[in-house]
Amino acid sequence: QVQLVESGGGLVQAGGSLRLSCAASGSIFSINAMGWYRQAPGKQRELVGAITSGGSTNYGVSAKGRFTISRDNAKNTVYLQMNSLKPEDTAVYYCNAKVRVVAGSVGDYWGQGTQVTVSS
């Protein structure tokens, strides 16, 4: 079993910054990609950013130039630094990890989500 625990969400004014963290724990053999997705009310879940174990990154259109994803492989933790936040960034942010568990299978795991609210 694998658990992803997110932290760092909250309320911030437009133009402000937040840093999200997501720590993976459990029967982990290795973690391939880790990423952040978000879902606003009435909208589909969308990619914010993803990072491989080797450090290659990929960002959604809305995040480019403002958000930075990073990870600490030793801690099985992924971070999302969000700068210049806009009201349209308001959403529930979900952590995702593609994990190979000790038993050998590979699975797609999700955190419970953390609310980010940006006020104008």
Coordinates of N, CA, C and O in Angstrom, one line a residue:
Q1 N 0.8 -1.2 0.0 CA 0.0 0.0 0.0 C 0.9 1.2 0.0 O 1.9 1.3 0.6
V2 N 0.4 2.3 -0.7 CA 1.2 3.5 -0.9 C 0.3 4.7 -0.5 O -0.9 4.7 -0.9
Q3 N 0.8 5.6 0.3 CA 0.0 6.8 0.7 C 0.8 8.0 0.2 O 2.0 8.1 0.3
L4 N 0.0 9.0 -0.3 CA 0.5 10.3 -0.6 C -0.2 11.3 0.2 O -1.4 11.4 0.3
V5 N 0.6 12.1 0.9 CA 0.1 13.1 1.9 C 0.6 14.5 1.4 O 1.8 14.8 1.4
E6 N -0.4 15.3 1.1 CA -0.1 16.7 0.6 C -0.2 17.7 1.8 O -1.0 17.5 2.7
S7 N 0.5 18.8 1.6 CA 0.4 19.9 2.6 C 0.8 21.2 1.9 O 1.4 21.1 0.8
G8 N 0.4 22.3 2.5 CA 0.9 23.6 2.0 C -0.2 24.4 1.3 O 0.0 25.6 0.9
G9 N -1.4 23.9 1.1 CA -2.5 24.7 0.5 C -3.0 25.7 1.5 O -2.6 25.8 2.6
G10 N -3.8 26.6 0.9 CA -4.4 27.6 1.8 C -4.9 28.8 1.0 O -5.2 28.7 -0.2
L11 N -5.1 29.9 1.7 CA -5.7 31.1 1.1 C -4.6 32.1 0.9 O -3.8 32.4 1.8
V12 N -4.5 32.7 -0.3 CA -3.4 33.7 -0.6 C -4.0 34.7 -1.5 O -5.0 34.5 -2.3
Q13 N -3.5 35.9 -1.4 CA -3.9 37.0 -2.3 C -3.3 36.9 -3.7 O -2.2 36.3 -3.8
A14 N -3.9 37.4 -4.6 CA -3.4 37.4 -6.0 C -2.0 38.1 -6.0 O -1.8 39.1 -5.3
G15 N -1.1 37.4 -6.7 CA 0.3 37.9 -6.8 C 1.2 37.2 -5.7 O 2.4 37.4 -5.8
G16 N 0.6 36.5 -4.8 CA 1.3 35.9 -3.7 C 1.9 34.5 -4.2 O 1.8 34.1 -5.3
S17 N 2.5 33.8 -3.2 CA 3.1 32.5 -3.5 C 2.7 31.5 -2.5 O 2.3 31.8 -1.3
L18 N 2.7 30.2 -2.9 CA 2.5 29.1 -2.0 C 3.4 28.0 -2.4 O 3.8 27.9 -3.6
R19 N 3.8 27.1 -1.5 CA 4.6 26.0 -1.8 C 3.8 24.7 -1.3 O 3.6 24.6 -0.1
L20 N 3.6 23.8 -2.2 CA 2.9 22.6 -1.9 C 3.9 21.5 -1.8 O 4.9 21.5 -2.5
S21 N 3.7 20.5 -0.8 CA 4.5 19.4 -0.7 C 3.7 18.1 -0.7 O 2.5 18.1 -0.3
C22 N 4.3 17.0 -1.2 CA 3.6 15.8 -1.2 C 4.6 14.7 -0.9 O 5.6 14.5 -1.6
A23 N 4.4 14.0 0.2 CA 5.3 12.9 0.6 C 4.7 11.5 0.4 O 3.5 11.3 0.8
A24 N 5.4 10.7 -0.2 CA 4.9 9.3 -0.5 C 5.5 8.4 0.5 O 6.7 8.5 0.9
S25 N 4.7 7.4 1.0 CA 5.2 6.4 2.0 C 4.5 5.1 1.7 O 3.5 5.0 1.0
G26 N 5.1 4.0 2.3 CA 4.5 2.7 2.2 C 5.4 1.7 1.6 O 6.6 1.9 1.7
S27 N 4.9 0.8 0.9 CA 5.7 -0.3 0.4 C 6.3 0.1 -1.0 O 6.0 -0.5 -2.0
I28 N 7.1 1.1 -1.0 CA 7.7 1.6 -2.2 C 9.0 1.0 -2.5 O 9.9 1.0 -1.7
F29 N 9.1 0.5 -3.8 CA 10.4 0.1 -4.3 C 11.1 1.2 -5.0 O 12.2 1.5 -4.8
S30 N 10.3 1.8 -5.9 CA 10.8 3.0 -6.6 C 9.7 3.9 -7.1 O 8.5 3.4 -7.2
I31 N 10.0 5.1 -7.3 CA 8.9 6.0 -7.9 C 9.4 6.6 -9.2 O 10.5 7.1 -9.3
N32 N 8.6 6.4 -10.2 CA 8.9 7.0 -11.5 C 8.5 8.5 -11.5 O 9.1 9.3 -10.8
A33 N 7.6 8.8 -12.3 CA 7.1 10.2 -12.3 C 6.3 10.6 -11.1 O 5.6 9.8 -10.6
M34 N 6.4 11.8 -10.7 CA 5.6 12.4 -9.7 C 5.0 13.7 -10.3 O 5.7 14.4 -11.1
G35 N 3.9 14.1 -9.9 CA 3.3 15.3 -10.5 C 2.2 15.9 -9.7 O 1.8 15.4 -8.6
W36 N 1.8 17.1 -10.1 CA 0.6 17.8 -9.5 C -0.4 18.0 -10.6 O -0.1 18.4 -11.7
Y37 N -1.6 17.8 -10.2 CA -2.8 18.1 -11.1 C -3.7 19.0 -10.2 O -3.6 19.1 -9.0
R38 N -4.6 19.7 -10.9 CA -5.6 20.5 -10.2 C -7.0 20.4 -10.9 O -7.1 20.0 -12.0
Q39 N -8.0 20.6 -10.0 CA -9.3 20.5 -10.5 C -10.1 21.7 -9.9 O -10.3 21.7 -8.7
A40 N -10.6 22.6 -10.7 CA -11.5 23.6 -10.3 C -12.9 23.2 -10.4 O -13.3 22.3 -11.2
P41 N -13.8 23.8 -9.6 CA -15.3 23.4 -9.7 C -15.8 23.5 -11.1 O -15.6 24.5 -11.8
G42 N -16.4 22.4 -11.6 CA -17.0 22.4 -12.9 C -16.1 22.2 -14.0 O -16.5 22.2 -15.2
K43 N -14.8 21.9 -13.7 CA -13.8 21.7 -14.7 C -13.1 20.4 -14.6 O -13.2 19.7 -13.5
Q44 N -12.5 19.9 -15.7 CA -11.8 18.7 -15.6 C -10.5 18.8 -14.9 O -9.9 19.9 -14.9
R45 N -10.0 17.7 -14.4 CA -8.7 17.7 -13.8 C -7.6 18.0 -14.8 O -7.7 17.4 -15.9
E46 N -6.6 18.8 -14.5 CA -5.6 19.1 -15.5 C -4.2 19.0 -14.9 O -4.0 19.2 -13.7
L47 N -3.3 18.8 -15.8 CA -1.9 18.7 -15.4 C -1.3 20.1 -15.0 O -1.5 21.0 -15.8
V48 N -0.7 20.2 -13.9 CA 0.0 21.4 -13.5 C 1.5 21.2 -13.8 O 2.1 22.0 -14.5
G49 N 2.1 20.1 -13.4 CA 3.5 19.8 -13.7 C 3.8 18.4 -13.2 O 3.2 17.9 -12.4
A50 N 4.8 17.9 -13.9 CA 5.3 16.5 -13.6 C 6.8 16.5 -13.7 O 7.4 17.3 -14.4
I51 N 7.4 15.6 -12.9 CA 8.9 15.4 -12.9 C 9.2 14.0 -12.8 O 8.6 13.2 -12.0
T52 N 10.2 13.6 -13.6 CA 10.7 12.2 -13.6 C 11.7 12.0 -12.4 O 12.2 13.0 -11.8
S53 N 12.1 10.8 -12.2 CA 13.1 10.5 -11.2 C 14.4 11.1 -11.6 O 15.2 11.4 -10.7
G54 N 14.6 11.3 -12.8 CA 15.9 11.9 -13.3 C 15.9 13.4 -13.3 O 16.9 14.1 -13.6
G55 N 14.7 14.0 -13.0 CA 14.6 15.5 -12.9 C 14.0 16.2 -14.1 O 13.9 17.4 -14.1
S56 N 13.6 15.4 -15.2 CA 13.0 16.1 -16.3 C 11.6 16.5 -15.9 O 10.9 15.8 -15.3
T57 N 11.3 17.7 -16.4 CA 10.0 18.3 -16.0 C 9.1 18.6 -17.2 O 9.6 18.8 -18.3
N58 N 7.8 18.7 -16.9 CA 6.8 19.0 -17.9 C 5.7 19.8 -17.2 O 5.3 19.4 -16.1
Y59 N 5.3 20.9 -17.9 CA 4.3 21.7 -17.2 C 3.1 21.9 -18.1 O 3.1 21.9 -19.3
G60 N 1.9 22.1 -17.5 CA 0.7 22.5 -18.2 C 0.9 23.9 -18.6 O 1.7 24.7 -18.0
V61 N 0.1 24.3 -19.5 CA 0.1 25.7 -20.1 C 0.0 26.7 -19.0 O 0.7 27.8 -19.0
S62 N -0.9 26.5 -18.1 CA -1.2 27.5 -17.1 C -0.1 27.7 -16.1 O -0.1 28.8 -15.4
A63 N 0.8 26.8 -16.0 CA 1.8 26.8 -15.0 C 3.1 27.4 -15.5 O 4.0 27.8 -14.7
K64 N 3.3 27.3 -16.8 CA 4.6 27.7 -17.4 C 5.0 29.1 -17.0 O 4.2 30.1 -17.1
G65 N 6.2 29.3 -16.5 CA 6.8 30.6 -16.2 C 6.4 31.1 -14.8 O 7.0 32.0 -14.3
R66 N 5.5 30.4 -14.1 CA 5.1 30.8 -12.8 C 5.3 29.8 -11.7 O 5.5 30.1 -10.5
F67 N 5.2 28.5 -12.1 CA 5.3 27.4 -11.1 C 6.5 26.6 -11.4 O 6.9 26.5 -12.6
T68 N 7.1 26.0 -10.3 CA 8.3 25.2 -10.5 C 8.0 23.9 -9.7 O 7.7 24.0 -8.5
I69 N 8.2 22.8 -10.3 CA 8.1 21.5 -9.7 C 9.5 21.0 -9.4 O 10.4 21.1 -10.2
S70 N 9.7 20.3 -8.2 CA 11.0 19.7 -7.9 C 10.7 18.5 -7.0 O 9.5 18.3 -6.6
R71 N 11.7 17.7 -6.8 CA 11.5 16.5 -5.9 C 12.8 16.2 -5.2 O 13.9 16.5 -5.7
D72 N 12.6 15.5 -4.1 CA 13.7 15.0 -3.3 C 13.5 13.5 -3.3 O 12.6 12.9 -2.6
N73 N 14.3 12.8 -4.1 CA 14.1 11.4 -4.2 C 14.4 10.6 -2.9 O 13.8 9.6 -2.7
A74 N 15.3 11.1 -2.2 CA 15.7 10.5 -0.9 C 14.5 10.5 0.1 O 14.4 9.6 0.9
K75 N 13.7 11.5 0.0 CA 12.5 11.7 0.8 C 11.2 11.3 0.2 O 10.1 11.4 0.8
N76 N 11.3 10.8 -1.1 CA 10.0 10.5 -1.8 C 9.0 11.6 -1.8 O 7.8 11.4 -1.6
T77 N 9.5 12.8 -2.0 CA 8.7 14.0 -1.8 C 8.8 14.9 -3.1 O 9.9 15.0 -3.6
V78 N 7.6 15.4 -3.5 CA 7.6 16.3 -4.6 C 7.0 17.6 -4.1 O 6.2 17.7 -3.2
Y79 N 7.6 18.7 -4.7 CA 7.2 20.1 -4.3 C 6.6 20.8 -5.5 O 7.0 20.5 -6.7
L80 N 5.8 21.8 -5.2 CA 5.3 22.7 -6.3 C 5.4 24.1 -5.7 O 4.6 24.5 -4.8
Q81 N 6.3 24.9 -6.2 CA 6.4 26.3 -5.9 C 5.6 27.1 -6.8 O 5.8 27.1 -8.0
M82 N 4.6 27.8 -6.3 CA 3.7 28.6 -7.1 C 3.9 30.1 -6.8 O 3.7 30.5 -5.7
N83 N 4.2 30.8 -7.8 CA 4.5 32.3 -7.7 C 3.5 33.0 -8.6 O 2.9 32.4 -9.5
S84 N 3.3 34.3 -8.3 CA 2.4 35.1 -9.1 C 1.1 34.5 -9.3 O 0.5 34.4 -10.4
L85 N 0.5 34.1 -8.2 CA -0.8 33.4 -8.2 C -1.9 34.3 -8.7 O -1.9 35.5 -8.4
K86 N -2.9 33.7 -9.4 CA -4.0 34.4 -9.9 C -5.3 33.7 -9.4 O -5.3 32.6 -9.0
P87 N -6.4 34.5 -9.4 CA -7.6 33.9 -8.9 C -8.0 32.6 -9.7 O -8.6 31.7 -9.1
E88 N -7.6 32.6 -10.9 CA -8.0 31.4 -11.8 C -7.1 30.2 -11.4 O -7.4 29.1 -11.9
D89 N -6.2 30.3 -10.5 CA -5.4 29.2 -10.0 C -6.1 28.5 -8.9 O -5.7 27.4 -8.4
T90 N -7.2 29.1 -8.4 CA -8.0 28.5 -7.4 C -8.6 27.1 -7.8 O -9.2 27.0 -8.8
A91 N -8.2 26.1 -7.0 CA -8.6 24.7 -7.3 C -8.2 23.8 -6.2 O -7.4 24.2 -5.3
V92 N -8.6 22.5 -6.3 CA -8.0 21.5 -5.4 C -6.8 20.9 -6.2 O -6.9 20.5 -7.3
Y93 N -5.7 20.9 -5.5 CA -4.5 20.4 -6.1 C -4.2 19.0 -5.6 O -4.2 18.7 -4.4
Y94 N -3.9 18.1 -6.6 CA -3.7 16.7 -6.2 C -2.3 16.2 -6.6 O -1.8 16.6 -7.7
C95 N -1.7 15.5 -5.7 CA -0.4 14.9 -6.0 C -0.6 13.5 -6.7 O -1.6 12.8 -6.3
N96 N 0.3 13.2 -7.6 CA 0.2 11.9 -8.3 C 1.6 11.3 -8.3 O 2.6 12.0 -8.5
A97 N 1.6 10.0 -8.2 CA 2.9 9.3 -8.3 C 2.7 8.0 -8.9 O 1.8 7.2 -8.6
K98 N 3.7 7.6 -9.8 CA 3.7 6.3 -10.5 C 4.7 5.5 -9.7 O 5.9 5.7 -9.9
V99 N 4.2 4.5 -9.0 CA 5.1 3.8 -8.0 C 5.2 2.3 -8.3 O 4.2 1.7 -8.6
R100 N 6.4 1.9 -8.2 CA 6.6 0.4 -8.3 C 6.7 0.0 -6.8 O 7.6 0.4 -6.1
V101 N 5.8 -0.9 -6.4 CA 5.8 -1.3 -5.0 C 6.8 -2.5 -4.8 O 7.3 -3.0 -5.8
V102 N 7.0 -2.8 -3.6 CA 8.0 -3.8 -3.2 C 7.6 -5.2 -3.9 O 8.5 -5.9 -4.3
A103 N 6.3 -5.4 -4.0 CA 5.9 -6.7 -4.6 C 6.1 -6.7 -6.1 O 6.0 -7.8 -6.7
G104 N 6.4 -5.6 -6.7 CA 6.8 -5.6 -8.1 C 5.8 -4.9 -9.1 O 6.2 -4.5 -10.2
S105 N 4.6 -4.7 -8.7 CA 3.6 -4.1 -9.6 C 3.8 -2.6 -9.6 O 4.3 -2.0 -8.7
V106 N 3.4 -2.0 -10.7 CA 3.4 -0.5 -10.9 C 2.0 0.0 -10.8 O 1.1 -0.5 -11.5
G107 N 1.8 1.1 -10.0 CA 0.5 1.6 -9.8 C 0.5 3.1 -9.9 O 1.5 3.8 -9.7
D108 N -0.7 3.7 -10.1 CA -0.9 5.1 -10.2 C -1.6 5.5 -8.9 O -2.7 5.1 -8.6
Y109 N -0.9 6.4 -8.1 CA -1.5 6.7 -6.8 C -1.7 8.2 -6.7 O -1.0 9.0 -7.3
W110 N -2.8 8.6 -5.9 CA -3.2 9.9 -5.8 C -3.3 10.3 -4.3 O -3.6 9.5 -3.4
G111 N -3.0 11.6 -4.0 CA -3.2 12.2 -2.7 C -4.7 12.6 -2.5 O -5.5 12.5 -3.5
Q112 N -5.0 13.0 -1.4 CA -6.4 13.4 -1.0 C -6.8 14.8 -1.6 O -7.9 15.1 -1.6
G113 N -5.8 15.5 -2.0 CA -6.0 16.9 -2.5 C -5.9 17.9 -1.4 O -6.2 17.7 -0.2
T114 N -5.4 19.1 -1.8 CA -5.3 20.2 -0.9 C -5.8 21.5 -1.6 O -5.6 21.7 -2.8
Q115 N -6.6 22.2 -0.9 CA -7.3 23.4 -1.5 C -6.4 24.6 -1.6 O -5.7 24.9 -0.6
V116 N -6.3 25.2 -2.8 CA -5.6 26.5 -3.0 C -6.7 27.5 -3.4 O -7.4 27.3 -4.4
T117 N -6.8 28.6 -2.6 CA -7.7 29.6 -3.0 C -7.0 30.9 -3.1 O -6.2 31.3 -2.2
V118 N -7.1 31.6 -4.3 CA -6.4 32.8 -4.5 C -7.5 33.9 -4.6 O -8.4 33.9 -5.5
S119 N -7.4 34.9 -3.7 CA -8.4 36.0 -3.7 C -7.9 37.2 -4.5 O -6.7 37.4 -4.6
S120 N -8.8 37.9 -5.1 CA -8.5 39.0 -6.0 C -8.4 40.3 -5.2 O -8.7 40.4 -4.0

